[in-house]
Coordinates of C-alpha atoms and ligand atoms in Angstrom, one line a residue:
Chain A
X1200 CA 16.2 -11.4 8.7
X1201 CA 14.5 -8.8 11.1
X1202 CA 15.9 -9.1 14.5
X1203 CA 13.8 -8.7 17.8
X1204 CA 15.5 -7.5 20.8
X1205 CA 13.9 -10.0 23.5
X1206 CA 14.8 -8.9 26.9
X1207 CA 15.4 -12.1 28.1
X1208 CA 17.5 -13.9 25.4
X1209 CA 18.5 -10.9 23.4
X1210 CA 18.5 -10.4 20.2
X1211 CA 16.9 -13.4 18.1
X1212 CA 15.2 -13.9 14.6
X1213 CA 11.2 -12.6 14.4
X1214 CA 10.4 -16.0 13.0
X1215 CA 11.0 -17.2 16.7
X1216 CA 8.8 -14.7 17.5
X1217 CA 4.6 -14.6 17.8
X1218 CA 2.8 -11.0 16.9
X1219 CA 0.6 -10.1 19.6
X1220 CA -0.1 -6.2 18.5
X1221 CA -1.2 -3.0 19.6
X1222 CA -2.0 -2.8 23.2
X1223 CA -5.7 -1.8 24.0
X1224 CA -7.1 -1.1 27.4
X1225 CA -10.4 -3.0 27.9
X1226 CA -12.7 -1.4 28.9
X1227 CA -15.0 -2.3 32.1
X1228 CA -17.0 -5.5 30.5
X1229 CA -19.5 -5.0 33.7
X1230 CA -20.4 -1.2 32.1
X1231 CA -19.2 -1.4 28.4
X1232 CA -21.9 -0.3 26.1
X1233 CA -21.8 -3.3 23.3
X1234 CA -20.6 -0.3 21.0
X1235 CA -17.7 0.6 22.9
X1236 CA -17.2 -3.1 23.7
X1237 CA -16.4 -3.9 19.8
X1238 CA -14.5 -0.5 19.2
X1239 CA -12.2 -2.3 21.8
X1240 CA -12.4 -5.7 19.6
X1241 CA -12.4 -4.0 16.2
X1242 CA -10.6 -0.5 15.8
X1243 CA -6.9 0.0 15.2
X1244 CA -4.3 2.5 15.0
X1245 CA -2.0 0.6 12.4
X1246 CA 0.2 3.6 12.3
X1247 CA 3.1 4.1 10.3
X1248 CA 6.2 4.9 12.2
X1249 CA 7.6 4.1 15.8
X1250 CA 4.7 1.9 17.9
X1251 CA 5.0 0.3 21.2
X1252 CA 3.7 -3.3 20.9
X1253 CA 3.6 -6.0 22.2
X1254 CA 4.8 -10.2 21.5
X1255 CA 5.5 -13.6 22.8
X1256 CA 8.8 -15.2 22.1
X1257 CA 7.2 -18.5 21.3
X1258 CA 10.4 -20.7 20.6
X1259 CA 12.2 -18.8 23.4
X1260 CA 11.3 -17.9 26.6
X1261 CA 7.9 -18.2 26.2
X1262 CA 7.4 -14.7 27.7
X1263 CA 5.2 -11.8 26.6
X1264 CA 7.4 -8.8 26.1
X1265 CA 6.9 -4.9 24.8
X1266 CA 9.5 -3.8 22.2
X1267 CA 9.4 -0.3 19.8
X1268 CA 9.5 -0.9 16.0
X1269 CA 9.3 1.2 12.6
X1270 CA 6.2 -0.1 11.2
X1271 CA 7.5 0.8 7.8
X1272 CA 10.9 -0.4 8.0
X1273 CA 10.7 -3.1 10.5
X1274 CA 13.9 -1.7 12.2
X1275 CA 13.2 -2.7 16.2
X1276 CA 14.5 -1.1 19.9
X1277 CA 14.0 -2.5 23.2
X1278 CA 11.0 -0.3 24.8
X1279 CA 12.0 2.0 27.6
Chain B
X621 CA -0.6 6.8 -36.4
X622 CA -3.4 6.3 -33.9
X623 CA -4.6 9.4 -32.6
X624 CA -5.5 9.3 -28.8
X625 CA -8.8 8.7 -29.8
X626 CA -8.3 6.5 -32.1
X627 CA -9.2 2.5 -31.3
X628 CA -7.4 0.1 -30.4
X629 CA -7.9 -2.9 -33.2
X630 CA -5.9 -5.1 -35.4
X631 CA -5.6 -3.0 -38.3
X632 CA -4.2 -0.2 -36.2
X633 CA -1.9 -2.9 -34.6
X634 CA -0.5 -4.0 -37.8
X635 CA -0.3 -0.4 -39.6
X636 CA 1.6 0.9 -36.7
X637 CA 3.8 -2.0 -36.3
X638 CA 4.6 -1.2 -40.2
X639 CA 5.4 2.3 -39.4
X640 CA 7.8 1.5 -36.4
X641 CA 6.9 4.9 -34.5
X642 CA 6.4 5.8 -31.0
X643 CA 2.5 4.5 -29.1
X644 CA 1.2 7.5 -28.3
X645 CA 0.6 7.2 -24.5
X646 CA -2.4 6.1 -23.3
X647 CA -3.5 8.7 -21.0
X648 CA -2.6 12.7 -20.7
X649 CA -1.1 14.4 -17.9
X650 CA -2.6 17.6 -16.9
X651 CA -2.3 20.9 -14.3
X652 CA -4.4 20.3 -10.9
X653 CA -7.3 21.8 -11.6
X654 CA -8.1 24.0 -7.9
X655 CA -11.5 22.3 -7.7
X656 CA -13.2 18.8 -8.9
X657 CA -16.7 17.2 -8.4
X658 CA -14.8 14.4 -7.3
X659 CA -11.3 13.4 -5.8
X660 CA -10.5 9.9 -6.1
X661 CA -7.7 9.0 -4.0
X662 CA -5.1 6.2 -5.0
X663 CA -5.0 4.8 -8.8
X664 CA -5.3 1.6 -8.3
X665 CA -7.7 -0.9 -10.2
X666 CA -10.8 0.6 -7.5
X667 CA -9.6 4.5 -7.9
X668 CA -9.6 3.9 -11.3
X669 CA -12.8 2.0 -11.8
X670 CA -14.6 4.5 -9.5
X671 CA -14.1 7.2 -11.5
X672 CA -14.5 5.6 -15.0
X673 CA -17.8 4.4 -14.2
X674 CA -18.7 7.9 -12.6
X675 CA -18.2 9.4 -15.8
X676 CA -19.5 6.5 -18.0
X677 CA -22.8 5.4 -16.3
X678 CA -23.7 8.7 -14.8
X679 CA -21.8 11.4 -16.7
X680 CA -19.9 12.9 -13.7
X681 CA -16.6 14.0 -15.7
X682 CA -15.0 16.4 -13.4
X683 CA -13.3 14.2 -11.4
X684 CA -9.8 13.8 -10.4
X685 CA -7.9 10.6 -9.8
X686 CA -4.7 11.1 -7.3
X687 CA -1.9 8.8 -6.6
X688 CA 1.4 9.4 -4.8
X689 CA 3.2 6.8 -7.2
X690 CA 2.1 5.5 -10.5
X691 CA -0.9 4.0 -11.5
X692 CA -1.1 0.7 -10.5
X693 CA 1.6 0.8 -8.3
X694 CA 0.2 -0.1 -5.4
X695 CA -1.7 -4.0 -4.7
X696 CA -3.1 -3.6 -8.1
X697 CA 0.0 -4.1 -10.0
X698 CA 1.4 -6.8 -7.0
X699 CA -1.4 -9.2 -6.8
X700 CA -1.7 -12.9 -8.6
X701 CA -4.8 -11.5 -10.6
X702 CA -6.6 -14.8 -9.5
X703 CA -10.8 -14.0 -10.1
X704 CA -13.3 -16.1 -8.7
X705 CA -16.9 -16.3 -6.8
X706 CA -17.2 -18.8 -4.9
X707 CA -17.5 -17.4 -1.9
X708 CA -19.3 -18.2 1.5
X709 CA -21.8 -15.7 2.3
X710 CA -25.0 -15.1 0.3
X711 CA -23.5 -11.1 0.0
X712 CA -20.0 -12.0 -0.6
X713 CA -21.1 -14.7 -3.2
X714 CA -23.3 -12.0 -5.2
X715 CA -21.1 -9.4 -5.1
X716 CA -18.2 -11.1 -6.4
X717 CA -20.2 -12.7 -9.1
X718 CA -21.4 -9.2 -10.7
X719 CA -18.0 -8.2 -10.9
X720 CA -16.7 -11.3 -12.8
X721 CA -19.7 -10.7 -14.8
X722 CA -18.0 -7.3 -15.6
X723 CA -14.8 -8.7 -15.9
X724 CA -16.0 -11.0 -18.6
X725 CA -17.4 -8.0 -20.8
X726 CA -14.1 -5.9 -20.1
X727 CA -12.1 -6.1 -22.8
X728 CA -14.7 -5.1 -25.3
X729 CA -16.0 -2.3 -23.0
X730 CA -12.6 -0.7 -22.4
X731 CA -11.0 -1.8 -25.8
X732 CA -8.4 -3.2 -24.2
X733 CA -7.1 -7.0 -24.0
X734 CA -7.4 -7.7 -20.5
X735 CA -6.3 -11.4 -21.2
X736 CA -9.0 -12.9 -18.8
X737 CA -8.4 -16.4 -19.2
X738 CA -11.3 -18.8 -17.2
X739 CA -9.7 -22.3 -16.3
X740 CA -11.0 -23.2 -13.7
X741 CA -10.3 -22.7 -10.0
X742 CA -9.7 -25.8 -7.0
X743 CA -9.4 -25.2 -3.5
X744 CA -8.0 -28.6 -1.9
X745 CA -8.9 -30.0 1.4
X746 CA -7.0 -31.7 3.4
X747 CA -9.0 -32.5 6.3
X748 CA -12.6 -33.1 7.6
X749 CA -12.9 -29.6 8.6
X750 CA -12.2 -27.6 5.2
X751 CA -13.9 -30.3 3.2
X752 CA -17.0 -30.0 5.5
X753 CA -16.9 -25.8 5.1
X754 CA -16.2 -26.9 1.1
X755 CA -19.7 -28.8 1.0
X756 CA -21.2 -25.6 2.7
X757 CA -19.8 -22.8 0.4
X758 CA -20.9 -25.3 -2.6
X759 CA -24.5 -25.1 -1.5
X760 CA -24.0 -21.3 -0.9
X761 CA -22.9 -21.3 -4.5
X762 CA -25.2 -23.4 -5.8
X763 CA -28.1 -21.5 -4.7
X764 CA -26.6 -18.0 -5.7
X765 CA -26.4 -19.7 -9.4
X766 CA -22.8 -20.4 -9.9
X767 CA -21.1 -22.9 -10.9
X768 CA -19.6 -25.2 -7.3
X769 CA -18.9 -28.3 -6.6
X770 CA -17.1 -30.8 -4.4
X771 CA -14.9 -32.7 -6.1
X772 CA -13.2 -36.2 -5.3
X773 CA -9.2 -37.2 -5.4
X774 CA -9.7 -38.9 -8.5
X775 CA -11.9 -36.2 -10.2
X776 CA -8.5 -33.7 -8.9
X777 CA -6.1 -35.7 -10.5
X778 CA -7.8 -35.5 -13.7
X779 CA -7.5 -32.1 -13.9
X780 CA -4.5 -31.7 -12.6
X781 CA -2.1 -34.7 -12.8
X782 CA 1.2 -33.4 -11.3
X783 CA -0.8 -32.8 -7.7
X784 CA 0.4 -35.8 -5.6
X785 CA -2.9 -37.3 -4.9
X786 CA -1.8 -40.2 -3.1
X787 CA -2.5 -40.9 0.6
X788 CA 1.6 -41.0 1.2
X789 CA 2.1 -37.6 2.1
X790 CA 1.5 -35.6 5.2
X791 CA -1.4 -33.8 4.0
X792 CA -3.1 -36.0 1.8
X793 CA -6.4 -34.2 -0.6
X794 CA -9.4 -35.5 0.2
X795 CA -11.0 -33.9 -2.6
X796 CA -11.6 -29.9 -3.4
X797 CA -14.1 -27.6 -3.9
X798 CA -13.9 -27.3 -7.9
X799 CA -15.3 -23.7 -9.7
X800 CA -15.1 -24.1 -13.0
X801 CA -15.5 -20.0 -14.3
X802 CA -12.7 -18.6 -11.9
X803 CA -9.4 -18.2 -13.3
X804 CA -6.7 -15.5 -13.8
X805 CA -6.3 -12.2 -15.8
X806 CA -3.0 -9.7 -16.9
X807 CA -3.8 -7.3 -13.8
X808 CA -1.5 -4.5 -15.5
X809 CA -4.0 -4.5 -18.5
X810 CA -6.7 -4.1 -16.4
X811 CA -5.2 -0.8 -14.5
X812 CA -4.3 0.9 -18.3
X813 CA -7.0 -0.1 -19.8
X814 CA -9.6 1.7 -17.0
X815 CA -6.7 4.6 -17.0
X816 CA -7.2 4.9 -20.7
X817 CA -11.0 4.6 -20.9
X818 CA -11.1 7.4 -18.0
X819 CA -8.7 9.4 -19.5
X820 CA -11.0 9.2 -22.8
X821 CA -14.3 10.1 -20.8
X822 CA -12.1 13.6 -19.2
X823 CA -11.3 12.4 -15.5
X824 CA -8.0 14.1 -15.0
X825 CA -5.3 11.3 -13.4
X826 CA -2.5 12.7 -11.5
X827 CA 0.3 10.6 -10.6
X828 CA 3.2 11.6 -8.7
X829 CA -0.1 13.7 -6.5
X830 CA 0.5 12.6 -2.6
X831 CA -2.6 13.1 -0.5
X832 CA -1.2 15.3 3.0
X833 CA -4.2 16.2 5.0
X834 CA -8.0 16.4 4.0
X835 CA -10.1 19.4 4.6
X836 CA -13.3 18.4 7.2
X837 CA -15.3 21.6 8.0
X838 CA -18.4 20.7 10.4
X839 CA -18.5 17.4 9.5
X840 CA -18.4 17.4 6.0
X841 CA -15.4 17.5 3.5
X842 CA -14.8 20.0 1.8
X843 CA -10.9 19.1 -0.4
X844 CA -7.9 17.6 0.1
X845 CA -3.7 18.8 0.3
X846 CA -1.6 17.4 -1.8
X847 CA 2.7 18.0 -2.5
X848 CA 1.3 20.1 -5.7
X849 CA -1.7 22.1 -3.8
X850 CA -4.8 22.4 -2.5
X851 CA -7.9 21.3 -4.3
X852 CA -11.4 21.8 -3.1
X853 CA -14.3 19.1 -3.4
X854 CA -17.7 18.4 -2.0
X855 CA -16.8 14.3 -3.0
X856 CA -13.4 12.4 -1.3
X857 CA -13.2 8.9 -1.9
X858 CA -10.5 6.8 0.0
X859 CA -9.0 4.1 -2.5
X860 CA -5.8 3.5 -1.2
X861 CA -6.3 0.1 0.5
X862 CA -2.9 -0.9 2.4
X863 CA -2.4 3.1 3.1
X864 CA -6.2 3.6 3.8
X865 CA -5.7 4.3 7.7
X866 CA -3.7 7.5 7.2
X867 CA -5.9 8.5 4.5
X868 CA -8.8 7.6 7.0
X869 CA -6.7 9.0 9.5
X870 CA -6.7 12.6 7.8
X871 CA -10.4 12.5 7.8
X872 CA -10.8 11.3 11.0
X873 CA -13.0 7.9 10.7
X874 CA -11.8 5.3 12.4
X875 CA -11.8 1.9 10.6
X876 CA -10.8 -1.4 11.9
X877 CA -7.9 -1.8 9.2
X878 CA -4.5 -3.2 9.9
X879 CA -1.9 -3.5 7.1
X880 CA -0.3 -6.7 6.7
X881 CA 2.6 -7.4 3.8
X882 CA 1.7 -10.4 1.4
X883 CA 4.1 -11.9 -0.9
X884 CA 4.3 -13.3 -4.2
X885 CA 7.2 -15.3 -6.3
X886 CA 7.5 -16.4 -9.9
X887 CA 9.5 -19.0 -11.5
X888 CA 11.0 -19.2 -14.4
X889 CA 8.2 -19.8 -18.0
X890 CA 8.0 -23.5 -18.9
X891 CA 5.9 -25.4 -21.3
X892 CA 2.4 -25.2 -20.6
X893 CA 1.5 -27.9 -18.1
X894 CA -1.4 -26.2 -15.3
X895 CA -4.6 -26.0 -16.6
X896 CA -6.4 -24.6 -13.3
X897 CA -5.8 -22.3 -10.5
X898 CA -4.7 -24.8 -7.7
X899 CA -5.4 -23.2 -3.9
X900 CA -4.1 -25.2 -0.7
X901 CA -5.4 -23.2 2.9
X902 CA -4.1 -26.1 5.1
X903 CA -0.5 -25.7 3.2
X904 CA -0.9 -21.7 3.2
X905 CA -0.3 -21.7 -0.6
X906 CA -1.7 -21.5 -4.2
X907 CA 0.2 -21.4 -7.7
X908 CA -1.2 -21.1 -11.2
X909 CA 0.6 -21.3 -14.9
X910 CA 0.7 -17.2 -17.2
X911 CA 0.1 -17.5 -20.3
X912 CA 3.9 -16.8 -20.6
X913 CA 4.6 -20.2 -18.5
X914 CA 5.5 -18.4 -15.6
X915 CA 4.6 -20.5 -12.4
X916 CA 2.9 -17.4 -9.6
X917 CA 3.1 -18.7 -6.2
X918 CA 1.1 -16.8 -3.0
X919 CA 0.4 -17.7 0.1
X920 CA -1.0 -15.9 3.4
X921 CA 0.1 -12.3 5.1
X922 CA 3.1 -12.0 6.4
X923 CA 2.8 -12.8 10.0
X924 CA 2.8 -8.8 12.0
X925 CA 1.4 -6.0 10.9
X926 CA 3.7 -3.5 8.4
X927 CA 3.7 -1.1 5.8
X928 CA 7.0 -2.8 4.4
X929 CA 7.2 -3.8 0.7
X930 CA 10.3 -6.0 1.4
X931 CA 10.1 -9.5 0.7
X932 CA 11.7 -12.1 3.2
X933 CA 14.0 -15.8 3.1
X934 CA 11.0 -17.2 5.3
X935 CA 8.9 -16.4 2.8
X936 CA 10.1 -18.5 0.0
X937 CA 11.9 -21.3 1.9
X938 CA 8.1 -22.1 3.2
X939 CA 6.7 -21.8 -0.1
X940 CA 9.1 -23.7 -1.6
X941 CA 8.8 -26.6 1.0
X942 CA 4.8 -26.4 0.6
X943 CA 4.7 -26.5 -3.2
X944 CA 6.6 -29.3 -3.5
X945 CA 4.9 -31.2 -0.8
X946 CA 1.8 -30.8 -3.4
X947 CA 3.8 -30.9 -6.7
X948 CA 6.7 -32.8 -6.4
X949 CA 7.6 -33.0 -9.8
X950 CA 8.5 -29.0 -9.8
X951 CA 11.8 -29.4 -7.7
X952 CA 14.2 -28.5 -10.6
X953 CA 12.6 -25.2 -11.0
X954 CA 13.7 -21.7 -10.2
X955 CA 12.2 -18.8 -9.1
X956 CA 13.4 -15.9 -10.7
X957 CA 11.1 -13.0 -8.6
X958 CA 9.6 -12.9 -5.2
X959 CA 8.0 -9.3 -4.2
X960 CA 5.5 -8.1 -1.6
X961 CA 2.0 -5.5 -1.3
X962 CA 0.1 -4.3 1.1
X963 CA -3.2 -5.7 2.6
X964 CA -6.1 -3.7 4.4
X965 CA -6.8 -6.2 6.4
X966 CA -10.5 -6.5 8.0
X967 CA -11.7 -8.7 11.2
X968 CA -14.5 -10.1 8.7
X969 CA -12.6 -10.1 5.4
X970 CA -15.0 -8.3 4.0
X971 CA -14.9 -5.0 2.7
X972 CA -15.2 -1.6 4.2
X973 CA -17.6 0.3 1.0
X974 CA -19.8 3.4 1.0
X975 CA -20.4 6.5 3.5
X976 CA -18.8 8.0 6.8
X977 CA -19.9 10.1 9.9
X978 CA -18.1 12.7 7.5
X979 CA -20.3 13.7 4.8
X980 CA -19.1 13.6 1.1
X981 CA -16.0 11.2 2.5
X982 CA -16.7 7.9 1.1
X983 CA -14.9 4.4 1.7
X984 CA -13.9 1.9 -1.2
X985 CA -10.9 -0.1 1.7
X986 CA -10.5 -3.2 3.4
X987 CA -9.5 -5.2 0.3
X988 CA -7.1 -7.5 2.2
X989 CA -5.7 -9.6 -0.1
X990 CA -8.7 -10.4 -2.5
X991 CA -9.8 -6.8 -3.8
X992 CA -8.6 -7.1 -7.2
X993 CA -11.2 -9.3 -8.6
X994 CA -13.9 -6.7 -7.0
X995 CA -12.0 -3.8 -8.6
X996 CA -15.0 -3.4 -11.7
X997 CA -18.2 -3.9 -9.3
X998 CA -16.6 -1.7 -6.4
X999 CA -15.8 1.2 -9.5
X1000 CA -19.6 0.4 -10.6
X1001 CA -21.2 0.5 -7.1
X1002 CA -18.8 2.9 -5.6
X1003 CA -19.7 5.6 -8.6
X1004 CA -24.1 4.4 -8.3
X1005 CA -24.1 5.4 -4.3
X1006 CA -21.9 9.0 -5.4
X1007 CA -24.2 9.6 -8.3
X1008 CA -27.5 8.8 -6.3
X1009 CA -26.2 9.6 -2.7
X1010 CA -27.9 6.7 -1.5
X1011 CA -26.4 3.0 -1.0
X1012 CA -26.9 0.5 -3.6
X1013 CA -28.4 -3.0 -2.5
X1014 CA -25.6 -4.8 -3.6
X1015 CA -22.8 -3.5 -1.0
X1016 CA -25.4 -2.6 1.7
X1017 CA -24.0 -5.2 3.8
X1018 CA -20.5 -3.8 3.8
X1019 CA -21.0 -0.4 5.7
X1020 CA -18.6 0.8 8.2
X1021 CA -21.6 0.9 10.9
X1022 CA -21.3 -2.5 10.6
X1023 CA -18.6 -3.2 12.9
X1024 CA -20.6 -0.9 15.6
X1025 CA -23.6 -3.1 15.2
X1026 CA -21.9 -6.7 15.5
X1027 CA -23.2 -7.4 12.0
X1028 CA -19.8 -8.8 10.9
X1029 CA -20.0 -10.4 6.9
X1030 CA -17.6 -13.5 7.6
X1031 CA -15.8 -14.4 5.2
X1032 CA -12.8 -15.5 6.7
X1033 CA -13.7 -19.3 5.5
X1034 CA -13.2 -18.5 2.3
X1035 CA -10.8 -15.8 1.6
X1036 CA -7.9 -16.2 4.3
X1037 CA -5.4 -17.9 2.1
X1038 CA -7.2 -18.2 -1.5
X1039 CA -7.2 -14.7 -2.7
Ligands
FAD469 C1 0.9 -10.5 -3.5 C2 -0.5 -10.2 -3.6 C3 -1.4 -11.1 -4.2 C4 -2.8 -10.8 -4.3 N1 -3.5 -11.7 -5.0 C5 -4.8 -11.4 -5.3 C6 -5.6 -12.2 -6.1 O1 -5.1 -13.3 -6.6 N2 -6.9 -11.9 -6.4 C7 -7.5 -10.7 -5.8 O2 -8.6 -10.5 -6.1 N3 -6.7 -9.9 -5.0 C8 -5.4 -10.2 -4.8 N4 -4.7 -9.3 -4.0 C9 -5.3 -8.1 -3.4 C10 -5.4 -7.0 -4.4 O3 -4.1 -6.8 -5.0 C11 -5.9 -5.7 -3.7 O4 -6.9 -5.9 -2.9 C12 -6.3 -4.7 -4.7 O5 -5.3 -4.5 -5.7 C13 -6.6 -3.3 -4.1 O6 -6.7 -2.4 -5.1 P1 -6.9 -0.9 -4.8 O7 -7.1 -0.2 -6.1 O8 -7.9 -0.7 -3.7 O9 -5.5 -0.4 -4.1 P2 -4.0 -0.4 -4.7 O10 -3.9 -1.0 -6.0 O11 -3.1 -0.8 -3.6 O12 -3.9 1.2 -4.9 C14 -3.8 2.1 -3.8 C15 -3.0 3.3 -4.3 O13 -3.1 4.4 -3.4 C16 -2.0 5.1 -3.5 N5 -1.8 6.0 -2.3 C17 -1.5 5.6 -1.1 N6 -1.4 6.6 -0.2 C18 -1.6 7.7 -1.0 C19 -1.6 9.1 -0.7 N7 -1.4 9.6 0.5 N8 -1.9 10.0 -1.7 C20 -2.1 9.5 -3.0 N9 -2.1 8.2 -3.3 C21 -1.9 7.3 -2.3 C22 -0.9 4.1 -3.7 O14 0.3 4.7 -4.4 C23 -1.6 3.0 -4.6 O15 -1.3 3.1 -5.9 C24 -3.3 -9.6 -3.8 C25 -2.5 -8.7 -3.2 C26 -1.1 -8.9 -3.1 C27 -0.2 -7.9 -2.4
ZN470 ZN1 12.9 -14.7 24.9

């Protein structure tokens, strides 16, 4: 079972756990061409390796929290 | 013995069974040649189709298939080989239905058994809501020509009696959206055989070749690195679905791909008992019967995005608990395999097919977890736009720009959890 460092309750099993993914800054809605406006709905990074991301620890805390995790093998550190 | 271009037949099986020697192998292996026409990368049922149909339909035989593994390593030899049309879009629907038509002429065009076997496919609904999109793709169907139709509990349980039909259970079917031509196929036959029939036309395939960086010079490519050298080429096609960011990456498109893991389990082979391909969305599952008796269980992605081929307890503790809550009857069984792939993953699960702000870099990705069934009209369109250097009708609606433009292709209705 993958474990999740949740800052709040420690660590706890990513079943407990919703994804919430990559963080994307929006851009200006008031000013946004509608191009730039889906590149902020659409694109990704999905990299392979360490990513900062974000996630909600639904049967938990029920808070939104960052954590760092190796996308290939899910191994997972608290984010600094 | 059968020479390499010999055929494969009956007589040849039986004269070499007598002999007891050694198949010759089905495709060579060569020396990277410093250039190609074409560079397919990843061998996989789409890199493979590509570039057979290149060289069959438009005699482009310099071409050069690349994968970091072995052939068919990848989704292509991971996937539950379920075919099927009936999609929800008028695009989707065609598509999909050319390449069954390919599938069903296969084996004879490739000499090789491909084992498609056409029993009939049912998506169950449990509620108003996917009963009410069920009457909808049916129409969508029915208009496109193929063969659709809502079907009632009863109607079900004639086709498949061990389905609980009663109205006891927690989800109880309301009826299902029955298509009679979809069905399964031996998805390893299908990767050899295009590998052989390639191999027979002179595309070179490298396995064990890694892709590192591609070469973009003023927009336009001009070769790729691999761990065994350089190799220059006008032509770079991205077929490596699950790994198609860093390939896209390397180029430098952009693409609104995210890799999700999606598993698979197998049980034990019993007596024939399944006749049909049964697909549950509300219970996030589907099974069907191999010709070996094997029960293959899916269900949807794993829930975060990840490159990880490891399969989890979750996984099959849900799957269990949602088979059986359709089939009770199949409590006593065991599963002997569970395993997991990679899905490229798009916001319209639709596919990602054709050209790129970089010239000569095409796109054949975002086959989330229903590509294998478009592996022959992908090869067939994929190799028509590279020929002709224009975009063939039939996958105009699945451009990259499309994403830029808010013309999304949503399929999401139909392809989320019946793959
Ligand atoms: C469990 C599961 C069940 C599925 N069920 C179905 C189903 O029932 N019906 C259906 O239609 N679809 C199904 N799919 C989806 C289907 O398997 C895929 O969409 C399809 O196989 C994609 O084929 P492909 O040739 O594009 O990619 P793949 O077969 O994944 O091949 C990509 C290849 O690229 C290679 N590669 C990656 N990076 C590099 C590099 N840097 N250099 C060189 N090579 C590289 C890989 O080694 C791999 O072999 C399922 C998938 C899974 C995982
Ligand atoms: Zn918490």
């Amino acid at each position: 079972m993958i474990e999740l460092p949740c800052p709040w309750c420690g660590p706890r099993g990513v079943s407990e756990f919703r994804y919430v993914g990559e963080g994307a800054t929006r851009p200006d809605p008031a000013t946004a061409t509608p191009q730039e406006w889906r590149a902020y709905l659409y694109l990704h990074e999905n990299a392979r390796g360490w990513v900062r991301e974000n996630w909600y620890h639904t049967a938990g805390c029920r808070r939104f929290f960052k954590l760092e995790r190796e996308t290939e093998s899910n191994e997972t550190r608290a984010a600094t | 013995m059968i020479d390499r271009n010999g055929k494969y037949s009956a007589i040849s099986l039986i004269t070499h069974g007598l002999r007891k020697s050694e198949w010759p192998r089905a495709w060579r292996a060569h020396d990277l040649r410093k250039s190609y026409d074409v560079v397919v990368i990843g061998g996989g049922v789409h890199g493979l189709a590509t570039a057979y149909y290149l060289a069959k339909n438009h005699g482009i035989t310099n071409v050069a298939v690349l994968d970091k593994g072995y052939l068919g390593g990848g989704g292509s030899g991971r996937n539950t080989a379920i075919l099927r049309s009936n999609y929800l879009t008028p695009e989707g629907v065609r598509f999909y239905d050319r390449s069954l038509e390919l599938y069903r002429h296969l084996a004879a065009d490739l000499n090789f058994n491909v084992m498609f076997s056409r029993r009939g496919h049912l998506t169950l609904a449990h509620n108003d809501g996917s009963l009410r999109t069920m009457r909808w793709r049916a129409e969508v169907n029915k208009l496109q020509g193929i063969d659709s139709q809502v079907i009632d509990p009863a109607q079900v349980k004639e086709l498949v009696p061990h389905l609980d039909t009663s109205d006891e259970t927690r989800y109880p079917i309301l009826g299902a959206l029955y298509h009679p031509p979809g069905g399964i196929i031996r998805h390893d036959a299908v990767v050899w055989g295009y590998a052989r029939a390639a191999d027979r036309l002179g595309v070179h395939l490298h396995q064990k070749t890694e892709v590192t960086g591609i070469d973009v010079v003023n927009e336009r490519v001009t070769g790729v690195r691999t761990n065994r050298g350089a190799i220059s080429a006008p032509i770079v096609v991205n077929c490596t679905a699950g790994w198609s960011t860093l390939i896209s990456d390397m180029a430098g498109v952009r693409t609104p791909v995210q890799t999700f893991p999606l598993q698979a389990a197998v049980t034990e082979p019993v007596r024939p008992f399944l006749h049909a391909v049964v697909v549950s969305g509300t219970l996030h599952v589907y099974v069907s019967q191999t010709d070996r008796g094997e029960l293959v269980f899916g269900a949807s992605v794993d829930p975060f995005q990840s490159y990880s081929m490891r399969g989890s307890l979750e996984f099959v503790e849900g799957l269990a608990a949602h088979v059986l809550e359709l089939m009770p009857g199949l409590s006593q069984m065991r599963l002997l395999r569970q395993w997991a792939g990679l899905c490229d993953m798009t916001p319209d699960y639709s596919p990602i097919m054709g050209t790129t702000p970089v010239e000569g870099f095409y796109l054949d990705v975002g086959w989330g977890t229903y590509g294998f069934k478009a592996g022959p009209v992908s090869g067939e369109s994929m190799a028509q736009a590279i020929a002709t250097r224009s975009t063939p009708e039939i996958i105009s609606a699945f451009g990259l720009d499309r994403f830029a433009e808010g013309e999304l292709v949503g399929e999401k209705g139909a392809a989320a959890v019946g793959h």
